[in-house]
PDB file of N, CA and C in Angstrom:
ATOM      1  N   MET A   1       0.838  -1.206   0.000  1.00 56.00           N
ATOM      2  CA  MET A   1       0.000   0.000   0.000  1.00 56.00           C
ATOM      3  C   MET A   1       0.871   1.253   0.000  1.00 56.00           C
ATOM      4  N   ALA A   2       1.950   1.215   0.758  1.00 65.00           N
ATOM      5  CA  ALA A   2       2.845   2.375   0.809  1.00 65.00           C
ATOM      6  C   ALA A   2       3.420   2.674  -0.573  1.00 65.00           C
ATOM      7  N   TYR A   3       3.672   1.600  -1.329  1.00 65.00           N
ATOM      8  CA  TYR A   3       4.182   1.761  -2.693  1.00 65.00           C
ATOM      9  C   TYR A   3       3.182   2.525  -3.551  1.00 65.00           C
ATOM     10  N   CYS A   4       1.909   2.177  -3.409  1.00 68.00           N
ATOM     11  CA  CYS A   4       0.866   2.848  -4.174  1.00 68.00           C
ATOM     12  C   CYS A   4       0.737   4.316  -3.762  1.00 68.00           C
ATOM     13  N   LEU A   5       0.807   4.562  -2.479  1.00 66.00           N
ATOM     14  CA  LEU A   5       0.697   5.934  -1.991  1.00 66.00           C
ATOM     15  C   LEU A   5       1.869   6.777  -2.474  1.00 66.00           C
ATOM     16  N   ALA A   6       3.039   6.165  -2.545  1.00 69.00           N
ATOM     17  CA  ALA A   6       4.213   6.880  -3.035  1.00 69.00           C
ATOM     18  C   ALA A   6       4.039   7.241  -4.507  1.00 69.00           C
ATOM     19  N   LEU A   7       3.470   6.322  -5.269  1.00 66.00           N
ATOM     20  CA  LEU A   7       3.222   6.592  -6.680  1.00 66.00           C
ATOM     21  C   LEU A   7       2.250   7.753  -6.847  1.00 66.00           C
ATOM     22  N   MET A   8       1.188   7.743  -6.061  1.00 62.00           N
ATOM     23  CA  MET A   8       0.199   8.807  -6.162  1.00 62.00           C
ATOM     24  C   MET A   8       0.780  10.132  -5.696  1.00 62.00           C
ATOM     25  N   GLY A   9       1.643  10.099  -4.678  1.00 64.00           N
ATOM     26  CA  GLY A   9       2.276  11.317  -4.195  1.00 64.00           C
ATOM     27  C   GLY A   9       3.160  11.936  -5.265  1.00 64.00           C
ATOM     28  N   SER A  10       3.930  11.096  -5.971  1.00 62.00           N
ATOM     29  CA  SER A  10       4.807  11.603  -7.017  1.00 62.00           C
ATOM     30  C   SER A  10       3.993  12.086  -8.207  1.00 62.00           C
ATOM     31  N   SER A  11       2.838  11.464  -8.440  1.00 57.00           N
ATOM     32  CA  SER A  11       2.017  11.843  -9.587  1.00 57.00           C
ATOM     33  C   SER A  11       1.451  13.256  -9.425  1.00 57.00           C
ATOM     34  N   TYR A  12       1.418  13.756  -8.212  1.00 61.00           N
ATOM     35  CA  TYR A  12       0.925  15.107  -7.961  1.00 61.00           C
ATOM     36  C   TYR A  12       1.719  16.152  -8.737  1.00 61.00           C
ATOM     37  N   TYR A  13       2.984  15.850  -8.989  1.00 55.00           N
ATOM     38  CA  TYR A  13       3.850  16.802  -9.659  1.00 55.00           C
ATOM     39  C   TYR A  13       3.857  16.648 -11.175  1.00 55.00           C
ATOM     40  N   LEU A  14       3.131  15.634 -11.666  1.00 54.00           N
ATOM     41  CA  LEU A  14       3.051  15.441 -13.114  1.00 54.00           C
ATOM     42  C   LEU A  14       1.957  16.346 -13.672  1.00 54.00           C
ATOM     43  N   THR A  15       2.234  16.956 -14.832  1.00 57.00           N
ATOM     44  CA  THR A  15       1.311  17.975 -15.312  1.00 57.00           C
ATOM     45  C   THR A  15       0.661  17.647 -16.647  1.00 57.00           C
ATOM     46  N   THR A  16       1.212  16.698 -17.399  1.00 64.00           N
ATOM     47  CA  THR A  16       0.624  16.400 -18.701  1.00 64.00           C
ATOM     48  C   THR A  16      -0.608  15.535 -18.541  1.00 64.00           C
ATOM     49  N   PHE A  17      -1.502  15.578 -19.513  1.00 63.00           N
ATOM     50  CA  PHE A  17      -2.728  14.795 -19.441  1.00 63.00           C
ATOM     51  C   PHE A  17      -2.412  13.311 -19.401  1.00 63.00           C
ATOM     52  N   TYR A  18      -1.441  12.872 -20.176  1.00 66.00           N
ATOM     53  CA  TYR A  18      -1.099  11.450 -20.208  1.00 66.00           C
ATOM     54  C   TYR A  18      -0.620  10.979 -18.845  1.00 66.00           C
ATOM     55  N   ASN A  19       0.216  11.757 -18.204  1.00 71.00           N
ATOM     56  CA  ASN A  19       0.716  11.374 -16.889  1.00 71.00           C
ATOM     57  C   ASN A  19      -0.421  11.358 -15.866  1.00 71.00           C
ATOM     58  N   TRP A  20      -1.368  12.287 -16.011  1.00 74.00           N
ATOM     59  CA  TRP A  20      -2.526  12.300 -15.117  1.00 74.00           C
ATOM     60  C   TRP A  20      -3.357  11.051 -15.332  1.00 74.00           C
ATOM     61  N   TRP A  21      -3.563  10.687 -16.589  1.00 79.00           N
ATOM     62  CA  TRP A  21      -4.326   9.484 -16.938  1.00 79.00           C
ATOM     63  C   TRP A  21      -3.625   8.235 -16.419  1.00 79.00           C
ATOM     64  N   LEU A  22      -2.322   8.177 -16.624  1.00 79.00           N
ATOM     65  CA  LEU A  22      -1.544   7.025 -16.175  1.00 79.00           C
ATOM     66  C   LEU A  22      -1.588   6.902 -14.655  1.00 79.00           C
ATOM     67  N   ALA A  23      -1.492   8.025 -13.962  1.00 76.00           N
ATOM     68  CA  ALA A  23      -1.541   8.015 -12.501  1.00 76.00           C
ATOM     69  C   ALA A  23      -2.894   7.481 -12.016  1.00 76.00           C
ATOM     70  N   ASN A  24      -3.960   7.855 -12.707  1.00 80.00           N
ATOM     71  CA  ASN A  24      -5.281   7.350 -12.326  1.00 80.00           C
ATOM     72  C   ASN A  24      -5.394   5.856 -12.556  1.00 80.00           C
ATOM     73  N   ARG A  25      -4.791   5.362 -13.637  1.00 83.00           N
ATOM     74  CA  ARG A  25      -4.804   3.913 -13.883  1.00 83.00           C
ATOM     75  C   ARG A  25      -4.051   3.191 -12.775  1.00 83.00           C
ATOM     76  N   ILE A  26      -2.889   3.719 -12.387  1.00 79.00           N
ATOM     77  CA  ILE A  26      -2.097   3.112 -11.316  1.00 79.00           C
ATOM     78  C   ILE A  26      -2.892   3.119 -10.011  1.00 79.00           C
ATOM     79  N   TYR A  27      -3.563   4.250  -9.748  1.00 78.00           N
ATOM     80  CA  TYR A  27      -4.352   4.385  -8.534  1.00 78.00           C
ATOM     81  C   TYR A  27      -5.456   3.326  -8.474  1.00 78.00           C
ATOM     82  N   LEU A  28      -6.171   3.146  -9.590  1.00 82.00           N
ATOM     83  CA  LEU A  28      -7.251   2.162  -9.624  1.00 82.00           C
ATOM     84  C   LEU A  28      -6.711   0.752  -9.485  1.00 82.00           C
ATOM     85  N   ILE A  29      -5.589   0.470 -10.130  1.00 81.00           N
ATOM     86  CA  ILE A  29      -4.972  -0.850 -10.017  1.00 81.00           C
ATOM     87  C   ILE A  29      -4.583  -1.112  -8.557  1.00 81.00           C
ATOM     88  N   CYS A  30      -4.013  -0.126  -7.908  1.00 76.00           N
ATOM     89  CA  CYS A  30      -3.598  -0.287  -6.516  1.00 76.00           C
ATOM     90  C   CYS A  30      -4.798  -0.567  -5.616  1.00 76.00           C
ATOM     91  N   ILE A  31      -5.915   0.065  -5.913  1.00 77.00           N
ATOM     92  CA  ILE A  31      -7.110  -0.131  -5.089  1.00 77.00           C
ATOM     93  C   ILE A  31      -7.736  -1.493  -5.342  1.00 77.00           C
ATOM     94  N   TYR A  32      -7.837  -1.870  -6.610  1.00 80.00           N
ATOM     95  CA  TYR A  32      -8.611  -3.054  -6.944  1.00 80.00           C
ATOM     96  C   TYR A  32      -7.805  -4.336  -7.095  1.00 80.00           C
ATOM     97  N   ASP A  33      -6.476  -4.234  -7.152  1.00 75.00           N
ATOM     98  CA  ASP A  33      -5.658  -5.437  -7.277  1.00 75.00           C
ATOM     99  C   ASP A  33      -5.084  -5.810  -5.909  1.00 75.00           C
ATOM    100  N   PRO A  34      -5.608  -6.854  -5.279  1.00 69.00           N
ATOM    101  CA  PRO A  34      -5.167  -7.226  -3.923  1.00 69.00           C
ATOM    102  C   PRO A  34      -3.687  -7.586  -3.856  1.00 69.00           C
ATOM    103  N   LYS A  35      -3.119  -8.022  -4.970  1.00 72.00           N
ATOM    104  CA  LYS A  35      -1.704  -8.395  -4.971  1.00 72.00           C
ATOM    105  C   LYS A  35      -0.817  -7.167  -4.822  1.00 72.00           C
ATOM    106  N   LEU A  36      -1.304  -6.008  -5.307  1.00 58.00           N
ATOM    107  CA  LEU A  36      -0.509  -4.792  -5.210  1.00 58.00           C
ATOM    108  C   LEU A  36      -0.833  -3.978  -3.964  1.00 58.00           C
ATOM    109  N   SER A  37      -1.898  -4.356  -3.286  1.00 53.00           N
ATOM    110  CA  SER A  37      -2.332  -3.588  -2.125  1.00 53.00           C
ATOM    111  C   SER A  37      -1.593  -3.974  -0.851  1.00 53.00           C
ATOM    112  N   LYS A  38      -0.775  -5.005  -0.924  1.00 53.00           N
ATOM    113  CA  LYS A  38      -0.053  -5.458   0.263  1.00 53.00           C
ATOM    114  C   LYS A  38       1.172  -4.580   0.526  1.00 53.00           C
TER     115      LYS A  38
END
């Protein structure tokens, strides 16, 4: 979970639409994939 939070924290500084979209995909994967939520 800390890994996911770190990714989302770093994504705050990304400004392009693609990076925003990618960050949202990572966020959803972290929430819904139990293997990555550990």
